[in-house]
Structures are given as structure tokens and as C-alpha cells.
Tab-separated table of C-alpha atoms in Angstrom:
chain	number	residue	atom	x	y	z
J	1	MET	CA	115.137	53.068	73.835
J	2	PRO	CA	115.095	56.875	74.257
J	3	LYS	CA	117.115	58.735	71.707
J	4	GLU	CA	119.840	60.886	73.215
J	5	GLN	CA	120.750	64.320	71.937
J	6	PRO	CA	124.145	65.136	73.435
J	7	SER	CA	125.175	68.714	74.178
J	8	GLN	CA	128.474	70.463	74.793
J	9	LEU	CA	127.503	70.764	78.453
J	10	GLY	CA	127.652	66.991	78.822
J	11	VAL	CA	123.882	66.942	79.286
J	12	SER	CA	121.810	64.729	77.002
J	13	LYS	CA	118.151	65.144	76.124
J	14	THR	CA	116.100	61.980	75.904
J	15	ASP	CA	112.389	61.339	75.572
J	16	GLU	CA	112.293	61.375	79.367
J	17	GLY	CA	113.989	64.744	79.772
J	18	TYR	CA	117.503	66.031	80.422
J	19	SER	CA	120.164	64.009	82.213
J	20	LEU	CA	123.919	63.779	82.583
J	21	THR	CA	125.227	60.615	80.947
J	22	SER	CA	128.669	59.149	80.349
J	23	LYS	CA	128.032	59.514	76.619
J	24	GLY	CA	127.150	63.170	77.083
J	25	VAL	CA	130.263	63.870	79.157
J	26	LEU	CA	132.428	62.083	76.603
J	27	GLY	CA	130.835	64.168	73.855
J	28	ALA	CA	131.562	67.382	75.780
J	29	LEU	CA	135.197	66.285	76.014
J	30	GLY	CA	135.329	65.898	72.242
J	31	GLY	CA	134.791	62.141	72.208
J	32	TRP	CA	137.587	59.609	72.527
J	33	PHE	CA	139.686	61.599	70.067
J	34	GLY	CA	139.265	64.692	72.237
J	35	VAL	CA	140.465	62.743	75.268
J	36	PHE	CA	143.367	61.402	73.194
J	37	GLU	CA	144.299	64.911	72.095
J	38	ALA	CA	144.176	66.220	75.675
J	39	ILE	CA	146.387	63.477	77.113
J	40	VAL	CA	148.616	61.687	74.626
J	41	PRO	CA	150.553	64.379	72.660
J	42	ALA	CA	151.712	66.273	75.783
J	43	THR	CA	152.651	63.038	77.527
J	44	VAL	CA	154.589	61.762	74.508
J	45	PHE	CA	156.318	65.144	74.173
J	46	VAL	CA	157.659	65.075	77.737
J	47	ILE	CA	158.687	61.402	77.581
J	48	LEU	CA	160.481	61.736	74.246
J	49	LEU	CA	162.251	64.915	75.322
J	50	SER	CA	163.423	63.187	78.505
J	51	ILE	CA	164.701	60.156	76.567
J	52	THR	CA	166.213	61.810	73.497
J	53	ASN	CA	166.918	65.342	74.750
J	54	ASN	CA	165.892	66.352	71.229
J	55	ALA	CA	163.207	69.035	71.120
J	56	VAL	CA	162.699	68.670	67.363
J	57	VAL	CA	161.869	64.966	67.615
J	58	ALA	CA	159.608	65.497	70.615
J	59	VAL	CA	157.715	68.435	69.070
J	60	ILE	CA	157.266	66.852	65.643
J	61	THR	CA	156.052	63.576	67.146
J	62	ALA	CA	153.579	65.289	69.478
J	63	ALA	CA	152.342	67.623	66.735
J	64	SER	CA	151.955	64.686	64.346
J	65	LEU	CA	149.832	62.802	66.874
J	66	SER	CA	147.650	65.885	67.314
J	67	ALA	CA	147.371	66.331	63.541
J	68	VAL	CA	146.368	62.697	62.963
J	69	SER	CA	143.721	62.958	65.677
J	70	LEU	CA	142.398	66.185	64.132
J	71	LEU	CA	142.371	64.676	60.628
J	72	ILE	CA	140.338	61.687	61.812
J	73	GLN	CA	137.880	64.045	63.519
J	74	ILE	CA	137.533	66.094	60.320
J	75	ILE	CA	136.821	62.893	58.380
J	76	ARG	CA	134.217	62.088	61.029
J	77	LYS	CA	132.489	65.441	60.322
J	78	LYS	CA	134.064	67.585	63.045
J	79	PRO	CA	132.651	71.169	62.778
J	80	LEU	CA	134.798	73.341	60.498
J	81	ALA	CA	135.325	76.087	63.100
J	82	GLN	CA	136.635	73.566	65.642
J	83	ALA	CA	138.863	71.998	62.982
J	84	ILE	CA	140.364	75.383	62.084
J	85	ALA	CA	140.911	76.242	65.766
J	86	GLY	CA	142.543	72.852	66.304
J	87	SER	CA	144.846	73.361	63.318
J	88	VAL	CA	145.905	76.785	64.561
J	89	GLY	CA	146.562	75.363	68.036
J	90	ILE	CA	148.748	72.576	66.648
J	91	ALA	CA	150.683	75.037	64.479
J	92	ILE	CA	151.343	77.351	67.432
J	93	SER	CA	152.405	74.477	69.693
J	94	ALA	CA	154.879	73.269	67.050
J	95	TYR	CA	156.193	76.687	66.010
J	96	LEU	CA	156.983	78.238	69.395
J	97	PRO	CA	159.531	75.663	70.671
J	98	LEU	CA	161.151	75.263	67.226
J	99	ARG	CA	161.495	78.955	66.384
J	100	GLU	CA	164.850	80.665	66.751
J	101	GLY	CA	165.414	81.239	70.456
J	102	GLY	CA	162.541	78.922	71.375
J	103	GLN	CA	162.659	76.549	74.354
J	104	PRO	CA	161.122	73.055	74.676
J	105	ALA	CA	158.720	74.307	77.368
J	106	ASP	CA	157.280	76.757	74.808
J	107	TYR	CA	155.283	73.794	73.511
J	108	PHE	CA	152.843	74.501	76.354
J	109	ILE	CA	152.350	78.235	75.686
J	110	GLN	CA	149.380	77.615	73.404
J	111	GLY	CA	147.582	76.027	76.357
J	112	PHE	CA	148.295	79.109	78.472
J	113	ILE	CA	146.795	81.310	75.766
J	114	SER	CA	143.579	79.296	75.460
J	115	ASN	CA	143.165	79.043	79.244
J	116	SER	CA	143.696	82.796	79.571
J	117	ILE	CA	141.022	83.511	76.958
J	118	TYR	CA	138.484	81.207	78.634
J	119	PHE	CA	139.325	82.700	82.018
J	120	ALA	CA	138.856	86.266	80.796
J	121	VAL	CA	135.602	85.625	78.901
J	122	LEU	CA	134.010	83.728	81.790
J	123	LEU	CA	135.093	86.273	84.391
J	124	VAL	CA	133.796	89.207	82.356
J	125	SER	CA	130.478	87.394	81.869
J	126	VAL	CA	130.123	87.158	85.660
J	127	LEU	CA	131.105	90.785	86.229
J	128	ILE	CA	128.503	92.056	83.749
J	129	ARG	CA	125.904	89.608	85.133
J	130	TRP	CA	125.533	87.596	81.924
J	131	PRO	CA	127.105	84.329	83.178
J	132	VAL	CA	128.153	82.038	80.365
J	133	VAL	CA	126.657	78.973	82.055
J	134	GLY	CA	123.236	80.627	82.010
J	135	LEU	CA	123.589	81.449	78.321
J	136	LEU	CA	124.625	77.871	77.512
J	137	ILE	CA	121.665	76.465	79.411
J	138	SER	CA	119.349	78.806	77.506
J	139	VAL	CA	120.766	77.438	74.251
J	140	LEU	CA	120.515	73.851	75.516
J	141	THR	CA	116.867	74.217	76.493
J	142	ALA	CA	116.005	76.247	73.367
J	143	LYS	CA	114.738	79.112	75.505
J	144	THR	CA	115.314	82.435	73.768
J	145	ASP	CA	114.127	84.541	76.697
J	146	MET	CA	116.603	85.541	79.377
J	147	SER	CA	114.058	85.846	82.183
J	148	TRP	CA	116.406	83.999	84.530
J	149	ARG	CA	118.495	87.178	84.734
J	150	HIS	CA	115.608	88.749	86.680
J	151	GLU	CA	115.304	85.811	89.066
J	152	PRO	CA	117.937	86.477	91.770
J	153	ALA	CA	118.221	82.878	93.005
J	154	ILE	CA	118.786	81.433	89.512
J	155	LEU	CA	121.120	84.262	88.491
J	156	ARG	CA	123.233	83.735	91.630
J	157	ARG	CA	123.444	80.020	90.913
J	158	PHE	CA	124.538	80.577	87.315
J	159	GLN	CA	127.061	83.156	88.545
J	160	LEU	CA	128.431	80.657	91.072
J	161	VAL	CA	128.755	77.826	88.558
J	162	THR	CA	130.424	80.115	86.025
J	163	LEU	CA	132.870	81.195	88.744
J	164	LEU	CA	133.747	77.532	89.297
J	165	TRP	CA	134.806	77.370	85.656
J	166	VAL	CA	136.740	80.619	86.115
J	167	GLY	CA	138.512	78.860	88.987
J	168	LEU	CA	139.389	75.898	86.788
J	169	PHE	CA	141.155	78.002	84.179
J	170	ALA	CA	142.746	80.242	86.816
J	171	SER	CA	144.112	77.239	88.725
J	172	ARG	CA	145.660	75.832	85.559
J	173	LEU	CA	147.491	79.096	84.978
J	174	LEU	CA	148.508	79.531	88.630
J	175	VAL	CA	149.998	76.036	88.778
J	176	GLN	CA	151.452	75.632	85.321
J	177	VAL	CA	152.860	79.064	84.458
J	178	PRO	CA	155.332	79.069	87.407
J	179	LEU	CA	156.475	75.585	86.337
J	180	TYR	CA	157.024	76.934	82.829
J	181	LEU	CA	158.963	79.950	84.104
J	182	THR	CA	161.216	77.709	86.215
J	183	ASP	CA	161.645	75.234	83.337
J	184	GLN	CA	160.242	72.259	85.290
J	185	LEU	CA	159.180	70.446	82.148
J	186	ALA	CA	158.304	67.036	83.605
J	187	ALA	CA	156.103	68.582	86.307
J	188	LEU	CA	154.518	70.896	83.738
J	189	GLY	CA	153.626	67.936	81.520
J	190	PHE	CA	152.176	66.035	84.476
J	191	PHE	CA	149.960	68.904	85.629
J	192	ARG	CA	148.916	69.686	82.044
J	193	VAL	CA	147.429	66.187	81.826
J	194	ALA	CA	146.201	65.928	85.431
J	195	MET	CA	144.397	69.288	85.270
J	196	GLY	CA	142.912	68.548	81.861
J	197	VAL	CA	140.319	65.822	81.268
J	198	PRO	CA	139.873	64.717	84.925
J	199	LEU	CA	139.134	68.212	86.258
J	200	TYR	CA	137.026	69.116	83.245
J	201	ALA	CA	134.868	66.007	83.633
J	202	PHE	CA	134.516	66.605	87.372
J	203	LEU	CA	133.396	70.177	86.800
J	204	LEU	CA	130.843	69.072	84.207
J	205	TRP	CA	129.394	66.742	86.832
J	206	THR	CA	129.396	69.522	89.451
J	207	THR	CA	127.717	71.889	86.993
J	208	TRP	CA	124.976	69.338	86.408
J	209	LEU	CA	124.382	68.850	90.129
J	210	LEU	CA	124.038	72.591	90.668
J	211	THR	CA	121.855	73.345	87.651
J	212	ARG	CA	119.814	70.196	86.942
J	213	GLU	CA	116.645	71.431	88.630
J	214	THR	CA	116.761	74.654	86.602
J	215	ILE	CA	117.452	72.749	83.380
J	216	ARG	CA	114.586	70.332	83.981
J	217	SER	CA	112.190	73.129	84.904
J	218	ARG	CA	112.905	74.846	81.575
J	219	GLN	CA	112.388	71.822	79.314
């Protein structure tokens, strides 16, 4: 049986070459604990707040679920940098709604911050013609040369795929920030989950379809 080497792009390398597999996609999502983290805490937060009308209970419960998930991932050898980033994210999500003058919807601000950073980095990479998708594929295929930047067809494709990811993060902000500003908490929680794992997985699949020939040609 070919041994798979999963990557953060969702693409796995086997003895037969590169391919997109369910295991690879799950790995790119952070495994089952990553899926749990993306769906369960926010859902529990909205449900508990609706039932109890107690922001403290809702925030502490959601943050605790996130912390337990992170702890298990650390025990399972999660990379230290990701663990630190996860801890900071949990702390921000818990602090903002519980601080003096904070509102329950502030629980979602941390997500706005991370989406804004991804959006900005990806967009800048396209504008300066160093698309992030191209760089990630170079890392994946262990190719240190950046000759694809001088091949117009490949560069355009990497630019296009990177722009699709820009669109993902932009759409999250365009949909969710107005809901936050109008205090539509239930709708905000729904779209936070709906525009999380499902869209991310779909875009991984789309990225593979648009770049697989280039990836395979560079192996």
C-alpha cells in the first residue's frame, strides 16, 4: 500500500505521485480536532447564549471546549507555533466579550482579525506577483527554483487560484461583519460555521483541480 505524505494543501504524496485524498483534506483542516474546533465551540456559544442569556456561561463553555481540543492536539504533537497561535486565539475570543463594555458578539472578533490577515497577505502576494499558492506548491514539490514566475500561463493560474482564496476570506468578512454590527448573533453563528469547514474544503478541492497538472509535472 503506498505510503501517504499529507500536506497542508490537502494534497498527499504517494509512491504513485501526488493526489487529493480525503485524508489529505482532513489533515489540511487540522484533522478531526480541527473540524471540531471550527464548528462546535461557536455553535455551543450561540445555543447557550440563546438558552441562558448569560454571556459568561456561553463564553467560558465555548472557550473551554476550544482549550480541551487544543490540549489534546498538543498531546498529539501539534506544532508549537500552531499551539501558541491557537492559545492566543482562544484567549482573545474569551477576553473580548467578557471585558468591561464587551458584548456577546465580540466573541467572533478574533475570527474577523484572522480572516483580515489572511485576506491582506494573499491579496498583496497577488499584487506583487508572488502568489501564495505558487509558493506553497513549490514547498510541496520541494522545488527551490521559482521558474514558474517566468511562465505566464502558470503564473496566471497561480494568481487566479490565490484570488479564489482572497475571495473566500473577503466573503466571510462581507457577510459576517455586517451581522456583527447589527447584533444578529444567531445569524452570525450560523454563517461562521457554514462559511468555515465546508467552504474551505470545497476550495481545497477547486485548488487541486486547477493546479494538479502543474503539481504532477513538478514531481
